[in-house]
Amino acid sequence: MPAEVQHSPLGWQELRAWERRHGMVLPEPYRTFVAEIANGTDDGPPDEGGLLPVGEKPDSWAFWEADCWMSPEPFDGTAARVLDQPFPLEEEWQWEYEYYDHTRHSSLLHQTYQHGSVLLGSDRPGEYWTLVVTGPHRGRVWWLRDGCAAPYAKSPSDQSGGDFLRWVRDWHFGQGWWRTE
């Protein structure tokens, strides 16, 4: 990764302080990547700002926070992600056919977008890459988009899923979902 597109690494002291504030420890190898290599980049497959610095959100995220908001209080755009609560999914979930029946999915949808994961980036508004940091899929990359959430896989037939290292390698080599033909 060219030095001119990467953000300075966070460093171990600052990373540990960030983890304490959020009540969890980031999974390896993402943890070492953020501490020692780069805390985000301006380049890469996610179109909305590259690989995000740890804990940051792409500009379009506010729309999804408002859409998934589950509080009786009005949404003000400052909803905090809850990283110490487990990411709720264990397998792909398609809710697009249930979308207008909020009583069937609102709580789970809110948890999917807000609990137990850090955002890695966005392919486009409404499509987000996230790394699960708590729960059964800790260390796995998931793809969230309107109507569906799925673990990262190089191809639809690949059921093994991928961790951050596999995801970032596929990105670097132009494989996986980013391959251009």
mmCIF file of C-alpha atoms in Angstrom:
data_model
loop_
_atom_site.group_PDB
_atom_site.id
_atom_site.type_symbol
_atom_site.label_atom_id
_atom_site.label_comp_id
_atom_site.label_asym_id
_atom_site.label_seq_id
_atom_site.Cartn_x
_atom_site.Cartn_y
_atom_site.Cartn_z
ATOM 1 C CA MET A 1 0.000 0.000 0.000
ATOM 2 C CA PRO A 2 1.565 3.307 -1.024
ATOM 3 C CA ALA A 3 2.542 5.504 1.945
ATOM 4 C CA GLU A 4 0.770 8.553 0.495
ATOM 5 C CA VAL A 5 -2.665 6.897 0.774
ATOM 6 C CA GLN A 6 -2.412 5.393 4.245
ATOM 7 C CA HIS A 7 -3.219 7.111 7.518
ATOM 8 C CA SER A 8 -0.651 6.942 10.311
ATOM 9 C CA PRO A 9 -0.966 3.870 12.522
ATOM 10 C CA LEU A 10 -2.773 4.465 15.785
ATOM 11 C CA GLY A 11 -0.013 3.002 17.969
ATOM 12 C CA TRP A 12 -0.503 0.480 20.758
ATOM 13 C CA GLN A 13 -1.105 2.937 23.588
ATOM 14 C CA GLU A 14 -3.827 4.838 21.755
ATOM 15 C CA LEU A 15 -5.371 1.609 20.428
ATOM 16 C CA ARG A 16 -5.594 0.118 23.940
ATOM 17 C CA ALA A 17 -7.231 3.329 25.208
ATOM 18 C CA TRP A 18 -9.762 3.152 22.345
ATOM 19 C CA GLU A 19 -10.504 -0.492 23.185
ATOM 20 C CA ARG A 20 -10.996 0.340 26.894
ATOM 21 C CA ARG A 21 -13.458 3.121 25.983
ATOM 22 C CA HIS A 22 -15.476 0.632 23.925
ATOM 23 C CA GLY A 23 -15.226 -2.339 26.311
ATOM 24 C CA MET A 24 -13.694 -4.803 23.868
ATOM 25 C CA VAL A 25 -10.445 -5.857 22.200
ATOM 26 C CA LEU A 26 -10.211 -5.776 18.415
ATOM 27 C CA PRO A 27 -9.545 -9.116 16.703
ATOM 28 C CA GLU A 28 -6.194 -9.910 15.115
ATOM 29 C CA PRO A 29 -4.839 -9.212 12.520
ATOM 30 C CA TYR A 30 -6.933 -6.041 12.216
ATOM 31 C CA ARG A 31 -5.728 -4.944 15.658
ATOM 32 C CA THR A 32 -2.056 -5.064 14.643
ATOM 33 C CA PHE A 33 -2.846 -3.496 11.261
ATOM 34 C CA VAL A 34 -4.456 -0.457 12.931
ATOM 35 C CA ALA A 35 -1.753 -0.168 15.609
ATOM 36 C CA GLU A 36 1.333 -0.709 13.442
ATOM 37 C CA ILE A 37 0.579 -0.368 9.705
ATOM 38 C CA ALA A 38 -2.247 2.085 8.964
ATOM 39 C CA ASN A 39 -5.331 3.408 10.697
ATOM 40 C CA GLY A 40 -7.258 3.594 7.434
ATOM 41 C CA THR A 41 -6.410 4.509 3.852
ATOM 42 C CA ASP A 42 -7.647 6.894 1.199
ATOM 43 C CA ASP A 43 -7.449 4.177 -1.443
ATOM 44 C CA GLY A 44 -9.151 0.852 -1.953
ATOM 45 C CA PRO A 45 -12.385 -0.782 -2.991
ATOM 46 C CA PRO A 46 -14.608 0.968 -0.482
ATOM 47 C CA ASP A 47 -15.663 4.025 -2.500
ATOM 48 C CA GLU A 48 -16.681 6.312 0.352
ATOM 49 C CA GLY A 49 -13.250 7.180 1.665
ATOM 50 C CA GLY A 50 -11.249 3.963 1.361
ATOM 51 C CA LEU A 51 -10.534 1.878 4.447
ATOM 52 C CA LEU A 52 -11.970 3.816 7.383
ATOM 53 C CA PRO A 53 -9.966 4.640 10.514
ATOM 54 C CA VAL A 54 -11.067 2.463 13.438
ATOM 55 C CA GLY A 55 -14.410 3.573 14.836
ATOM 56 C CA GLU A 56 -15.212 5.995 11.998
ATOM 57 C CA LYS A 57 -18.321 5.922 9.820
ATOM 58 C CA PRO A 58 -18.761 6.777 6.128
ATOM 59 C CA ASP A 59 -20.811 9.878 5.362
ATOM 60 C CA SER A 60 -23.855 7.859 4.270
ATOM 61 C CA TRP A 61 -24.007 5.952 7.573
ATOM 62 C CA ALA A 62 -26.245 8.600 9.195
ATOM 63 C CA PHE A 63 -29.092 7.555 6.867
ATOM 64 C CA TRP A 64 -28.836 3.930 8.043
ATOM 65 C CA GLU A 65 -28.606 4.926 11.693
ATOM 66 C CA ALA A 66 -31.795 6.941 11.306
ATOM 67 C CA ASP A 67 -33.512 4.089 9.429
ATOM 68 C CA CYS A 68 -32.580 1.554 12.140
ATOM 69 C CA TRP A 69 -33.174 3.887 15.091
ATOM 70 C CA MET A 70 -35.138 2.087 17.832
ATOM 71 C CA SER A 71 -35.404 4.728 20.562
ATOM 72 C CA PRO A 72 -38.559 6.649 21.463
ATOM 73 C CA GLU A 73 -36.361 9.773 21.396
ATOM 74 C CA PRO A 74 -35.954 11.514 18.000
ATOM 75 C CA PHE A 75 -32.845 10.539 16.054
ATOM 76 C CA ASP A 76 -30.244 13.317 16.178
ATOM 77 C CA GLY A 77 -27.426 11.701 14.143
ATOM 78 C CA THR A 78 -25.180 11.010 17.144
ATOM 79 C CA ALA A 79 -26.122 7.380 17.857
ATOM 80 C CA ALA A 80 -23.129 5.495 19.195
ATOM 81 C CA ARG A 81 -22.229 2.048 17.965
ATOM 82 C CA VAL A 82 -22.328 -0.517 20.770
ATOM 83 C CA LEU A 83 -19.183 -2.580 20.283
ATOM 84 C CA ASP A 84 -19.285 -4.579 23.510
ATOM 85 C CA GLN A 85 -22.643 -6.165 22.569
ATOM 86 C CA PRO A 86 -22.435 -9.241 20.304
ATOM 87 C CA PHE A 87 -23.032 -8.979 16.582
ATOM 88 C CA PRO A 88 -26.397 -10.765 16.328
ATOM 89 C CA LEU A 89 -26.128 -12.776 13.115
ATOM 90 C CA GLU A 90 -24.614 -16.192 12.573
ATOM 91 C CA GLU A 91 -25.641 -16.684 8.949
ATOM 92 C CA GLU A 92 -26.753 -14.609 5.983
ATOM 93 C CA TRP A 93 -29.999 -12.771 6.573
ATOM 94 C CA GLN A 94 -32.228 -11.305 3.869
ATOM 95 C CA TRP A 95 -34.927 -9.045 5.199
ATOM 96 C CA GLU A 96 -35.881 -7.222 2.021
ATOM 97 C CA TYR A 97 -39.249 -8.968 1.860
ATOM 98 C CA GLU A 98 -39.926 -8.112 5.510
ATOM 99 C CA TYR A 99 -38.722 -4.507 5.184
ATOM 100 C CA TYR A 100 -42.065 -2.811 5.642
ATOM 101 C CA ASP A 101 -43.062 -4.960 8.604
ATOM 102 C CA HIS A 102 -40.876 -3.309 11.257
ATOM 103 C CA THR A 103 -42.409 -5.442 14.007
ATOM 104 C CA ARG A 104 -40.775 -8.526 12.447
ATOM 105 C CA HIS A 105 -37.223 -7.241 12.127
ATOM 106 C CA SER A 106 -36.590 -3.800 13.615
ATOM 107 C CA SER A 107 -34.735 -4.914 16.738
ATOM 108 C CA LEU A 108 -32.537 -7.417 14.880
ATOM 109 C CA LEU A 109 -31.883 -4.920 12.077
ATOM 110 C CA HIS A 110 -30.848 -2.273 14.608
ATOM 111 C CA GLN A 111 -28.500 -4.736 16.331
ATOM 112 C CA THR A 112 -27.022 -5.847 12.993
ATOM 113 C CA TYR A 113 -26.078 -2.267 12.116
ATOM 114 C CA GLN A 114 -25.104 -1.074 15.596
ATOM 115 C CA HIS A 115 -23.808 -3.975 17.739
ATOM 116 C CA GLY A 116 -20.497 -5.785 17.819
ATOM 117 C CA SER A 117 -18.734 -4.596 14.678
ATOM 118 C CA VAL A 118 -16.500 -1.813 13.366
ATOM 119 C CA LEU A 119 -17.012 -0.360 9.933
ATOM 120 C CA LEU A 120 -14.239 -0.994 7.412
ATOM 121 C CA GLY A 121 -15.683 0.994 4.522
ATOM 122 C CA SER A 122 -18.444 1.316 1.972
ATOM 123 C CA ASP A 123 -18.649 0.172 -1.625
ATOM 124 C CA ARG A 124 -21.339 2.799 -2.167
ATOM 125 C CA PRO A 125 -24.018 4.416 -0.017
ATOM 126 C CA GLY A 126 -26.049 1.613 1.529
ATOM 127 C CA GLU A 127 -23.361 -1.098 1.140
ATOM 128 C CA TYR A 128 -20.946 -1.450 4.050
ATOM 129 C CA TRP A 129 -18.048 -3.716 4.996
ATOM 130 C CA THR A 130 -17.882 -4.419 8.710
ATOM 131 C CA LEU A 131 -15.573 -6.459 10.951
ATOM 132 C CA VAL A 132 -17.277 -8.380 13.764
ATOM 133 C CA VAL A 133 -15.528 -7.654 17.072
ATOM 134 C CA THR A 134 -17.826 -9.466 19.544
ATOM 135 C CA GLY A 135 -20.013 -12.543 19.274
ATOM 136 C CA PRO A 136 -19.725 -15.936 17.540
ATOM 137 C CA HIS A 137 -18.393 -14.438 14.282
ATOM 138 C CA ARG A 138 -15.667 -12.355 15.947
ATOM 139 C CA GLY A 139 -12.915 -11.631 13.421
ATOM 140 C CA ARG A 140 -15.113 -12.204 10.352
ATOM 141 C CA VAL A 141 -15.895 -9.560 7.750
ATOM 142 C CA TRP A 142 -19.561 -9.056 6.866
ATOM 143 C CA TRP A 143 -21.243 -7.149 4.068
ATOM 144 C CA LEU A 144 -24.309 -5.098 5.017
ATOM 145 C CA ARG A 145 -26.596 -3.672 2.389
ATOM 146 C CA ASP A 146 -30.216 -2.696 2.061
ATOM 147 C CA GLY A 147 -32.159 -5.922 2.424
ATOM 148 C CA CYS A 148 -29.295 -8.295 3.240
ATOM 149 C CA ALA A 149 -26.352 -9.044 5.530
ATOM 150 C CA ALA A 150 -23.831 -11.759 4.638
ATOM 151 C CA PRO A 151 -20.385 -12.950 5.694
ATOM 152 C CA TYR A 152 -17.645 -12.062 3.209
ATOM 153 C CA ALA A 153 -16.897 -14.818 0.740
ATOM 154 C CA LYS A 154 -14.723 -14.689 -2.368
ATOM 155 C CA SER A 155 -17.564 -16.075 -4.455
ATOM 156 C CA PRO A 156 -21.195 -17.038 -3.776
ATOM 157 C CA SER A 157 -20.211 -20.726 -3.528
ATOM 158 C CA ASP A 158 -17.452 -20.016 -0.951
ATOM 159 C CA GLN A 159 -19.077 -20.758 2.403
ATOM 160 C CA SER A 160 -15.923 -20.518 4.522
ATOM 161 C CA GLY A 161 -16.210 -16.743 4.912
ATOM 162 C CA GLY A 162 -13.286 -14.469 5.496
ATOM 163 C CA ASP A 163 -11.427 -12.679 8.201
ATOM 164 C CA PHE A 164 -9.820 -9.261 7.839
ATOM 165 C CA LEU A 165 -6.566 -10.707 6.448
ATOM 166 C CA ARG A 166 -8.359 -12.610 3.680
ATOM 167 C CA TRP A 167 -10.614 -9.632 2.925
ATOM 168 C CA VAL A 168 -7.717 -7.151 2.710
ATOM 169 C CA ARG A 169 -5.598 -9.582 0.629
ATOM 170 C CA ASP A 170 -8.463 -10.064 -1.827
ATOM 171 C CA TRP A 171 -8.834 -6.283 -1.999
ATOM 172 C CA HIS A 172 -5.094 -5.747 -2.526
ATOM 173 C CA PHE A 173 -4.871 -8.331 -5.320
ATOM 174 C CA GLY A 174 -8.138 -7.256 -6.957
ATOM 175 C CA GLN A 175 -9.844 -10.560 -6.263
ATOM 176 C CA GLY A 176 -13.116 -11.371 -4.602
ATOM 177 C CA TRP A 177 -15.981 -8.995 -5.193
ATOM 178 C CA TRP A 178 -13.642 -6.278 -6.477
ATOM 179 C CA ARG A 179 -12.172 -8.212 -9.378
ATOM 180 C CA THR A 180 -12.459 -6.282 -12.628
ATOM 181 C CA GLU A 181 -12.581 -8.313 -15.801
#
